[in-house]
C-alpha angles and dihedrals in degrees: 000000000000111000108243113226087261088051094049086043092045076060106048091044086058096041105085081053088045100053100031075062090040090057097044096049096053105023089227124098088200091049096043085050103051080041091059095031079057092044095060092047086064090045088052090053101054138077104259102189097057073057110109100185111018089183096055087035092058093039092054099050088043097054096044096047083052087053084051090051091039084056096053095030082073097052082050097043093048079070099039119125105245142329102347109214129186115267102260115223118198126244100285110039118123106233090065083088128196122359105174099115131037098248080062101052086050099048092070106032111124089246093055092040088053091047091050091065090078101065129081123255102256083049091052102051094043081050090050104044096044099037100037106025099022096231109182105243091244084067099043087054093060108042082058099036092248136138115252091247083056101052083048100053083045094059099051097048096048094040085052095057089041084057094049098070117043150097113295102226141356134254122193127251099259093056095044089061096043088050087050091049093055089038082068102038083060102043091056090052104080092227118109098193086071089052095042092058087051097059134064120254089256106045132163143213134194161170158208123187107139099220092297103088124027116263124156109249092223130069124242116241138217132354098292112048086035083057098041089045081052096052090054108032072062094052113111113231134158084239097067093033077066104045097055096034090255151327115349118229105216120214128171110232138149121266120187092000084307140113108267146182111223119191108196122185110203095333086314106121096224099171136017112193111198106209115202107198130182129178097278094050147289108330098178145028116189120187128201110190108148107115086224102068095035094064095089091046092052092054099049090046082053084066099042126095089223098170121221128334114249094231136324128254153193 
């Protein structure tokens, strides 16, 4: 049946909560938006006013079309050439989503979008819908055709194995950014002790090319392999001028609610780095360099007053 204009605004009043799910959900802007673009073709084909609830109803198609791509996403990343990250999206972009808790803030951060990688579907989207959106478990039942135990038991365990792996304590945003500031003072200096006593012990590095841009498959691990790889990832040189079209131009921003390093060629984002940072020093980096996750952020940096770069590398 043909969608009526309340019915197609009905939709695009639910679509920034349907694609801030969507994404993450799936950890891919590209992906969230042809799953609610989908979304709102079954909608289209159904009769909406036999529809109750048009909110649970769409919520319902869109998550389980995302457990459908999640399914099929494993059998493509285990080809997938190198270490796969989350598409990172810039502070103001709206399918960040909703921002207003801290659960929130932390449901979309890049570390807890890469954690979530290792659960299961059905333990992602439990772990979506409560933390983020703050579903009651008798709707996320059944939006997954669960009982309501189940949901539960879900939701701890996927909540445990988040906790896991994160970040031992928080630091607030000034001081990130100080911390970052420091982090690139030192990495253009040519000197790996000042690196090293910004870092933990057990610091990582890593990062995603797809095949597209070089980026080493394996993390880096602990403080002094992590500082010595910085040094040198900052060193100028004609290859990675070539590699990038030209000379990158570094800000500090915020990515995914978190302090970040962009690196933008002639308005053209070419690198997000995703900086996890506790009270004792920078745990993580987390680099997104494949051209093909870097299109959304370019556009939304395009639309940004960003201020002058700190300095410019490579």
């Amino acid at each position: 049946m043909a969608l009526t204009m309340d019915d197609v605004d009905r939709f695009e009043a639910a679509r920034p909560r349907l694609e801030a799910i969507a994404y993450r959900l799936l950890g891919s802007a590209s992906e969230a938006e042809d799953a609610v673009q989908e979304t709102f073709l079954r909608w289209q084909g159904t009769d909406a006013e036999r529809i109750e609830v048009p909110e649970a109803w769409l919520t319902k198609v869109l998550t389980n079309l995302c457990l459908n791509q999640l399914t099929s996403a494993r059998a493509r990343r285990e080809t997938y050439v190198g270490q796969w990250l989350p598409e990172p999206l810039l502070s103001g972009d709206p399918m960040l989503g909703p921002a207003d808790t801290a659960e929130q803030r932390e449901s979309v951060s890049y570390a807890v979008l890469t954690l979530l990688e290792r659960l299961t579907p059905n333990e992602r989207a439990v772990y979506v819908l409560k933390e983020a959106f703050d579903y009651p478990h008798r709707e996320i039942a059944e939006i997954l055709d669960l009982s309501e135990a189940a949901s539960q038991q879900i939701f701890h365990r996927a909540k445990k194995h988040v906790a896991a792996g994160k970040a031992r304590t928080e630091i607030d945003e000034a001081a990130a950014r100080r911390i970052v500031e420091e982090f690139l003072a030192a990495a253009t200096s040519g000197r790996t002790e000042p690196l090293v006593k910004l870092l933990t012990a057990d610091a990582i590095a890593v990062g995603d090319g797809g095949g597209k841009v070089p980026a080493r498959a394996r993390a880096f691990e602990g403080a002094l392999a992590v500082a010595k790889f910085m040094r040198g990832l900052f060193k100028p040189t004609p290859a990675k001028r070539a590699i990038i079209g030209g000379s990158a131009a570094i800000h500090v921003t915020t990515a995914n609610g978190g302090p970040a390093i962009l690196a933008v060629v002639d308005g053209r984002v070419v690198g997000v780095t995703c900086l996890e940072i506790d009270a004792d020093g920078i745990v993580a980096f987390r680099s997104q360099v494949n051209p093909d996750k870097l299109e959304r952020a370019t556009e939304v940096w395009a639309a940004t007053d960003h201020g002058e770069p700190l300095f410019h590398a490579f």
